[in-house]
Amino acid sequence: MNGVNRIPLLAAGHATVDFYQGAVPALVPFLVADRGYGYVAASGIVLAATLLSSIVQPVFGVLTDRWRMPWLIPLSMLLSGAGVAAGGVTDSYVLTWLAVALSGLGVAAYHPESARLARIASEGSHVRMSWFSLGGTLGFASAPVLVTPLLSVWGLGASPLLALPAVLGAVLTLPAIRALGGQGSRSRAAAPVAGSDDWPAFTRLSMVIVFRSVVYVGLSAFVALFMGGGAAGAVALFVLFAGGAVGTVLGGRLAARWGRVRTMRLAYALAVPAVAGVVLVPGPAAYAFIAASSIALYAPFSLHVTLGQDFLPTRVGTASGVTVGLAVSVGGLASPLVGAVAEAASLRTALACLIVFPVLAWLLSRALKEPAAAA
């Protein structure tokens, strides 16, 4: 099994883990309806999925720079599934919060090591790396499609069934993990690292990802409620997540032709009117802007990963932990603020505040240049 053939298996594992990131926003409308949570309480559940992940993500990145830990990948999948499965059946808000936080811990443990193995398997191809990222996006997209019908029919008591994808994903990816774990060991021992770490550029890139994360997590947490909840909300989430699949593949192909930094700047420039349309355009037409927002925000997603790894060539695990995990999950820390604005003013006003973040991402991306080694 060569690197190209391992990418689909790694993408399947990525889909499994990110399914649970998408499952948390899909759970929120049911928690609001069944338990009477307000906007702040609901956004706190989203925060639970990202807070612990944000804290421990750099730790896992540093660990994977020092030691190869392929066994961490299936274990993290199981933790992610167990947390979401328990979150729907706990009796109190605190226990629900802790269960969802456990899922976030699994997500944090997964990304640095999996991104390192995906880099080996992709053999430097931006398009192949985009397919790995696509797996995570499809996992996001499938969450409302599976979670909403399941809980609509059987209620939150059916949440334990949501652990099944984790078990399936862990079993499915084991062959690729075993093969690449050994290959990664040989390549590290034999191949010297080219280039030096560019921390200023990596810091700017991380801030770009944080700004992107704030707007995307804010949309994923509240767009279902903004569109009316129920079936309309589930469709909004599906459009948001499925649009990301299109953007992920498109970003890899555009980067192969135009370069990563240029593609990233264009994507964030287009994200500004797209996010504004979600908030300002009424009726069914808003779904088109939801899709456009997702495509624009996800086009640079896999490019962030490879850019970060090229900015820190001697610390690939750390770069992966930040670009795939920490900088992404930090956006969830802002979700309670979005909820507070929604309660103080309106949900439309809260989402309107998100428009500024793709502007900031675009402005900061203009200070980035393609890494010298890659160029």
Coordinates of C-alpha atoms in Angstrom, one line a residue:
M1 CA 0.0 0.0 0.0
N2 CA 1.7 3.2 -1.2
G3 CA 1.2 6.7 0.3
V4 CA -1.5 7.6 -2.3
N5 CA -3.6 4.6 -1.3
R6 CA -3.2 5.4 2.4
I7 CA -4.7 8.9 2.0
P8 CA -8.3 7.6 1.7
L9 CA -7.9 5.6 4.9
L10 CA -6.5 8.5 6.8
A11 CA -9.2 10.7 5.3
A12 CA -11.8 8.3 6.6
G13 CA -10.3 8.5 10.1
H14 CA -10.3 12.3 9.8
A15 CA -14.0 12.1 8.9
T16 CA -14.7 10.0 12.0
V17 CA -13.1 12.5 14.4
D18 CA -14.5 15.6 12.8
F19 CA -18.0 14.0 12.7
Y20 CA -18.0 14.6 16.5
Q21 CA -17.0 18.2 16.1
G22 CA -20.0 18.6 13.8
A23 CA -22.2 16.6 16.1
V24 CA -21.9 19.1 18.9
P25 CA -23.6 22.0 17.0
A26 CA -26.2 19.5 15.8
L27 CA -27.0 18.5 19.5
V28 CA -27.5 22.2 20.5
P29 CA -31.0 22.6 19.2
F30 CA -32.2 19.5 21.0
L31 CA -30.6 20.6 24.2
V32 CA -32.3 24.0 23.9
A33 CA -35.7 22.4 23.2
D34 CA -35.5 19.6 25.8
R35 CA -33.7 21.3 28.6
G36 CA -34.5 24.9 28.1
Y37 CA -30.9 26.2 27.6
G38 CA -30.5 29.8 26.7
Y39 CA -28.1 31.2 24.1
V40 CA -25.3 31.5 26.6
A41 CA -25.8 28.0 28.0
A42 CA -26.0 26.6 24.5
S43 CA -22.8 28.3 23.4
G44 CA -21.2 27.0 26.6
I45 CA -21.7 23.5 25.3
V46 CA -19.9 24.5 22.1
L47 CA -17.2 26.0 24.3
A48 CA -16.8 22.7 26.1
A49 CA -15.9 21.0 22.9
T50 CA -13.1 23.5 22.2
L51 CA -11.8 24.7 25.6
L52 CA -9.9 21.6 26.7
S53 CA -8.9 20.9 23.1
S54 CA -7.4 24.4 22.9
I55 CA -5.4 23.9 26.1
V56 CA -3.9 20.5 25.4
Q57 CA -3.5 20.8 21.6
P58 CA 0.0 22.3 21.8
V59 CA 1.1 19.6 24.3
F60 CA 0.1 16.8 21.8
G61 CA 2.0 18.7 19.1
V62 CA 5.2 18.8 21.1
L63 CA 4.9 15.2 22.1
T64 CA 4.5 14.1 18.4
D65 CA 7.6 16.1 17.6
R66 CA 9.6 14.0 20.1
W67 CA 7.9 10.6 19.8
R68 CA 5.9 8.8 17.2
M69 CA 2.5 7.9 18.7
P70 CA 0.4 6.3 16.0
W71 CA -1.6 4.4 18.7
L72 CA -3.0 7.8 19.8
I73 CA -5.1 8.0 16.6
P74 CA -7.6 5.2 17.3
L75 CA -7.6 6.0 21.0
S76 CA -8.5 9.6 20.3
M77 CA -11.3 8.5 17.9
L78 CA -12.9 6.4 20.7
L79 CA -12.6 9.3 23.2
S80 CA -14.3 11.6 20.7
G81 CA -17.2 9.2 20.2
A82 CA -17.6 8.4 23.9
G83 CA -17.9 12.1 24.9
V84 CA -20.6 12.9 22.5
A85 CA -22.5 9.7 23.2
A86 CA -22.5 10.5 26.9
G87 CA -23.4 14.2 26.4
G88 CA -26.9 13.5 25.4
V89 CA -27.9 11.3 28.3
T90 CA -26.3 13.0 31.3
D91 CA -28.7 14.4 33.9
S92 CA -27.1 17.8 34.5
Y93 CA -25.6 20.7 32.6
V94 CA -22.2 20.2 34.3
L95 CA -22.0 16.5 33.3
T96 CA -23.1 17.3 29.8
W97 CA -20.4 20.0 29.6
L98 CA -17.7 17.5 30.9
A99 CA -18.8 14.8 28.5
V100 CA -18.5 17.1 25.5
A101 CA -15.2 18.3 26.9
L102 CA -14.0 14.7 26.8
S103 CA -14.9 14.6 23.2
G104 CA -12.9 17.7 22.6
L105 CA -9.9 16.1 24.3
G106 CA -10.1 13.2 21.8
V107 CA -10.2 15.7 18.9
A108 CA -7.1 17.4 20.3
A109 CA -5.2 14.1 20.6
Y110 CA -6.0 13.1 17.1
H111 CA -4.9 16.0 14.9
P112 CA -1.2 16.5 15.4
E113 CA -0.2 12.9 14.8
S114 CA -2.6 12.3 12.0
A115 CA -1.5 15.4 10.2
R116 CA 2.1 14.2 10.5
L117 CA 1.2 10.8 8.9
A118 CA -0.8 12.5 6.2
R119 CA 2.2 14.7 5.3
I120 CA 4.2 11.5 4.8
A121 CA 1.5 9.8 2.8
S122 CA 0.8 12.9 0.6
E123 CA 4.5 13.1 -0.4
G124 CA 4.3 16.9 -0.7
S125 CA 1.2 17.1 -2.8
H126 CA -1.2 19.9 -1.9
V127 CA -4.0 18.1 -3.7
R128 CA -3.5 14.9 -1.7
M129 CA -3.3 16.9 1.5
S130 CA -6.6 18.5 0.5
W131 CA -8.2 15.1 0.3
F132 CA -7.1 14.3 3.8
S133 CA -8.7 17.6 4.9
L134 CA -11.7 16.8 2.9
G135 CA -12.3 13.7 5.0
G136 CA -12.7 15.9 8.1
T137 CA -15.0 18.3 6.2
L138 CA -17.2 15.4 5.1
G139 CA -17.3 14.2 8.7
F140 CA -18.6 17.7 9.7
A141 CA -21.1 17.6 6.9
S142 CA -22.5 14.2 7.8
A143 CA -23.1 15.1 11.4
P144 CA -26.4 17.0 11.1
V145 CA -27.6 14.4 8.5
L146 CA -27.2 11.6 11.0
V147 CA -27.6 13.3 14.3
T148 CA -30.8 15.3 13.6
P149 CA -33.0 12.4 12.2
L150 CA -31.7 10.0 15.0
L151 CA -32.5 12.4 17.8
S152 CA -35.7 13.7 16.2
V153 CA -37.1 10.1 16.2
W154 CA -35.7 8.7 19.4
G155 CA -34.7 11.8 21.4
L156 CA -31.5 12.5 23.3
G157 CA -31.7 9.0 24.8
A158 CA -30.4 7.6 21.5
S159 CA -27.1 9.5 21.8
P160 CA -25.1 6.4 22.8
L161 CA -25.6 5.1 19.2
L162 CA -23.4 8.0 18.1
A163 CA -20.4 6.2 19.4
L164 CA -20.6 3.6 16.6
P165 CA -18.8 5.7 13.9
A166 CA -15.8 6.0 16.3
V167 CA -15.4 2.3 16.5
L168 CA -15.8 1.8 12.8
G169 CA -13.3 4.6 12.0
A170 CA -10.7 3.2 14.4
V171 CA -10.8 -0.3 12.9
L172 CA -10.8 1.1 9.3
T173 CA -7.7 3.2 9.7
L174 CA -5.5 0.7 11.6
P175 CA -3.8 -0.7 8.5
A176 CA -2.6 2.7 7.3
I177 CA -1.6 3.8 10.8
R178 CA 0.6 0.7 11.2
A179 CA 2.3 1.1 7.8
L180 CA 2.9 4.9 8.1
G181 CA 4.0 4.7 11.7
G182 CA 6.9 2.6 10.6
Q183 CA 7.6 4.6 7.5
G184 CA 7.6 7.8 9.5
S185 CA 10.2 6.3 11.9
R186 CA 12.5 5.5 9.0
S187 CA 12.1 8.8 7.2
R188 CA 12.8 10.8 10.3
A189 CA 16.0 8.8 11.0
A190 CA 17.2 9.0 7.4
A191 CA 16.1 12.4 6.1
P192 CA 17.6 15.6 7.4
V193 CA 15.2 18.5 7.9
A194 CA 15.6 21.3 5.3
G195 CA 15.1 24.9 6.2
S196 CA 14.8 26.8 9.5
D197 CA 11.8 27.7 11.5
D198 CA 10.1 31.1 10.7
W199 CA 8.2 31.8 13.9
P200 CA 7.0 35.4 12.9
A201 CA 5.3 34.0 9.7
F202 CA 3.9 31.1 11.6
T203 CA 2.4 33.4 14.3
R204 CA 0.7 35.5 11.6
L205 CA -0.6 32.4 10.0
S206 CA -2.0 31.2 13.3
M207 CA -3.8 34.5 13.8
V208 CA -5.3 34.2 10.4
I209 CA -6.6 30.7 11.3
V210 CA -8.0 32.1 14.6
F211 CA -10.0 34.8 12.8
R212 CA -11.3 32.2 10.4
S213 CA -12.2 29.9 13.3
V214 CA -14.2 32.6 15.1
V215 CA -16.5 33.2 12.2
Y216 CA -16.9 29.5 11.2
V217 CA -17.5 28.3 14.8
G218 CA -19.9 31.1 15.3
L219 CA -21.9 30.2 12.2
S220 CA -21.9 26.5 13.0
A221 CA -23.1 27.1 16.6
F222 CA -26.0 29.4 15.7
V223 CA -26.9 29.2 12.0
A224 CA -29.4 26.4 12.7
L225 CA -31.2 28.5 15.3
F226 CA -30.9 31.6 13.0
M227 CA -32.7 29.7 10.2
G228 CA -35.5 28.6 12.5
G229 CA -34.3 25.3 13.9
G230 CA -35.9 22.0 13.1
A231 CA -35.6 20.8 9.5
A232 CA -34.7 24.3 8.3
G233 CA -31.8 24.4 10.8
A234 CA -30.6 20.9 9.9
V235 CA -30.5 21.9 6.2
A236 CA -28.6 25.1 7.1
L237 CA -26.0 23.0 9.0
F238 CA -25.7 20.5 6.2
V239 CA -25.2 23.3 3.6
L240 CA -22.6 24.9 5.8
F241 CA -20.7 21.7 6.3
A242 CA -21.1 20.3 2.8
G243 CA -20.0 23.6 1.3
G244 CA -16.8 23.1 3.2
A245 CA -16.2 19.8 1.3
V246 CA -16.3 21.7 -2.0
G247 CA -14.0 24.5 -0.6
T248 CA -11.5 22.0 0.7
V249 CA -11.0 20.3 -2.7
L250 CA -11.2 23.6 -4.6
G251 CA -8.5 25.1 -2.4
G252 CA -6.0 22.3 -3.0
R253 CA -6.5 22.6 -6.8
L254 CA -6.2 26.4 -6.9
A255 CA -3.1 26.2 -4.7
A256 CA -1.5 23.9 -7.2
R257 CA -2.1 26.5 -9.9
W258 CA -1.8 29.8 -8.1
G259 CA 0.1 29.1 -4.9
R260 CA -1.2 28.7 -1.3
V261 CA -0.9 32.3 -0.1
R262 CA -2.6 33.8 -3.2
T263 CA -5.4 31.3 -2.9
M264 CA -5.8 32.0 0.8
R265 CA -6.0 35.8 0.2
L266 CA -8.7 35.3 -2.5
A267 CA -10.7 33.0 -0.3
Y268 CA -10.9 35.4 2.6
A269 CA -11.7 38.4 0.3
L270 CA -14.7 36.4 -1.0
A271 CA -15.7 35.3 2.5
V272 CA -16.5 38.9 3.5
P273 CA -19.6 39.4 1.3
A274 CA -20.6 35.8 1.7
V275 CA -20.9 36.0 5.5
A276 CA -22.6 39.4 5.2
G277 CA -25.2 37.8 2.9
V278 CA -26.0 35.1 5.5
V279 CA -27.0 37.8 8.0
L280 CA -28.5 40.4 5.7
V281 CA -30.3 38.4 2.9
P282 CA -33.7 37.1 4.1
G283 CA -35.5 33.9 3.2
P284 CA -34.3 30.8 1.3
A285 CA -31.6 32.9 -0.5
A286 CA -29.6 32.8 2.7
Y287 CA -28.8 29.2 2.1
A288 CA -26.8 30.2 -1.0
F289 CA -24.7 32.6 1.1
I290 CA -24.3 29.9 3.8
A291 CA -22.8 27.7 1.1
A292 CA -20.6 30.5 -0.3
S293 CA -19.4 31.3 3.2
S294 CA -18.4 27.7 3.8
I295 CA -16.6 27.3 0.5
A296 CA -14.6 30.5 1.0
L297 CA -13.7 29.7 4.6
Y298 CA -12.7 26.1 3.8
A299 CA -10.7 26.7 0.6
P300 CA -7.6 27.7 2.6
F301 CA -8.1 25.0 5.3
S302 CA -5.6 22.3 4.0
L303 CA -3.3 25.1 2.9
H304 CA -3.0 26.3 6.5
V305 CA -1.7 22.9 7.5
T306 CA 1.0 22.6 4.8
L307 CA 2.0 26.3 5.2
G308 CA 2.4 25.9 8.9
Q309 CA 4.5 22.8 8.5
D310 CA 6.7 24.6 6.0
F311 CA 7.1 27.6 8.3
L312 CA 8.2 25.2 11.1
P313 CA 10.0 22.4 9.2
T314 CA 11.8 21.2 12.3
R315 CA 8.5 21.1 14.4
V316 CA 6.0 19.5 12.1
G317 CA 3.9 18.1 15.1
T318 CA 3.8 21.4 16.8
A319 CA 2.8 23.1 13.5
S320 CA 0.1 20.5 12.9
G321 CA -1.2 20.8 16.4
V322 CA -1.7 24.5 16.1
T323 CA -2.9 24.8 12.5
V324 CA -5.3 21.8 12.5
G325 CA -6.3 22.0 16.2
L326 CA -5.4 24.9 18.5
A327 CA -6.0 27.8 16.1
V328 CA -9.2 26.2 14.9
S329 CA -10.6 25.3 18.3
V330 CA -9.8 28.7 19.8
G331 CA -12.7 30.0 17.8
G332 CA -15.0 28.1 20.1
L333 CA -13.8 30.3 23.0
A334 CA -15.6 33.2 21.4
S335 CA -18.9 31.4 21.0
P336 CA -20.1 32.4 24.5
L337 CA -19.5 36.1 23.6
V338 CA -21.6 35.6 20.4
G339 CA -24.3 34.0 22.6
A340 CA -24.2 36.9 25.1
V341 CA -24.6 39.5 22.3
A342 CA -27.6 37.4 21.0
E343 CA -29.3 37.5 24.4
A344 CA -28.5 41.2 24.9
A345 CA -29.6 42.3 21.4
S346 CA -30.6 39.7 18.8
L347 CA -29.1 36.7 17.1
R348 CA -28.9 38.7 13.8
T349 CA -26.8 41.3 15.6
A350 CA -24.6 38.7 17.1
L351 CA -23.9 37.0 13.7
A352 CA -23.4 40.4 12.1
C353 CA -20.4 40.9 14.4
L354 CA -18.8 37.9 12.7
I355 CA -18.4 39.8 9.4
V356 CA -15.3 41.6 10.7
F357 CA -13.3 38.5 11.2
P358 CA -12.8 37.4 7.5
V359 CA -11.8 41.1 6.9
L360 CA -9.1 40.7 9.6
A361 CA -8.0 37.3 8.1
W362 CA -7.7 38.9 4.6
L363 CA -5.7 41.9 5.9
L364 CA -3.3 39.7 7.9
S365 CA -2.8 37.2 5.1
R366 CA -1.5 40.0 2.9
A367 CA 1.6 40.0 5.2
L368 CA 2.4 36.4 4.4
K369 CA 4.7 35.1 1.7
E370 CA 5.1 31.6 0.3
P371 CA 7.8 29.8 2.3
A372 CA 11.2 30.0 0.6
A373 CA 11.8 26.3 0.6
A374 CA 8.4 25.6 -1.0
A375 CA 8.8 28.3 -3.5

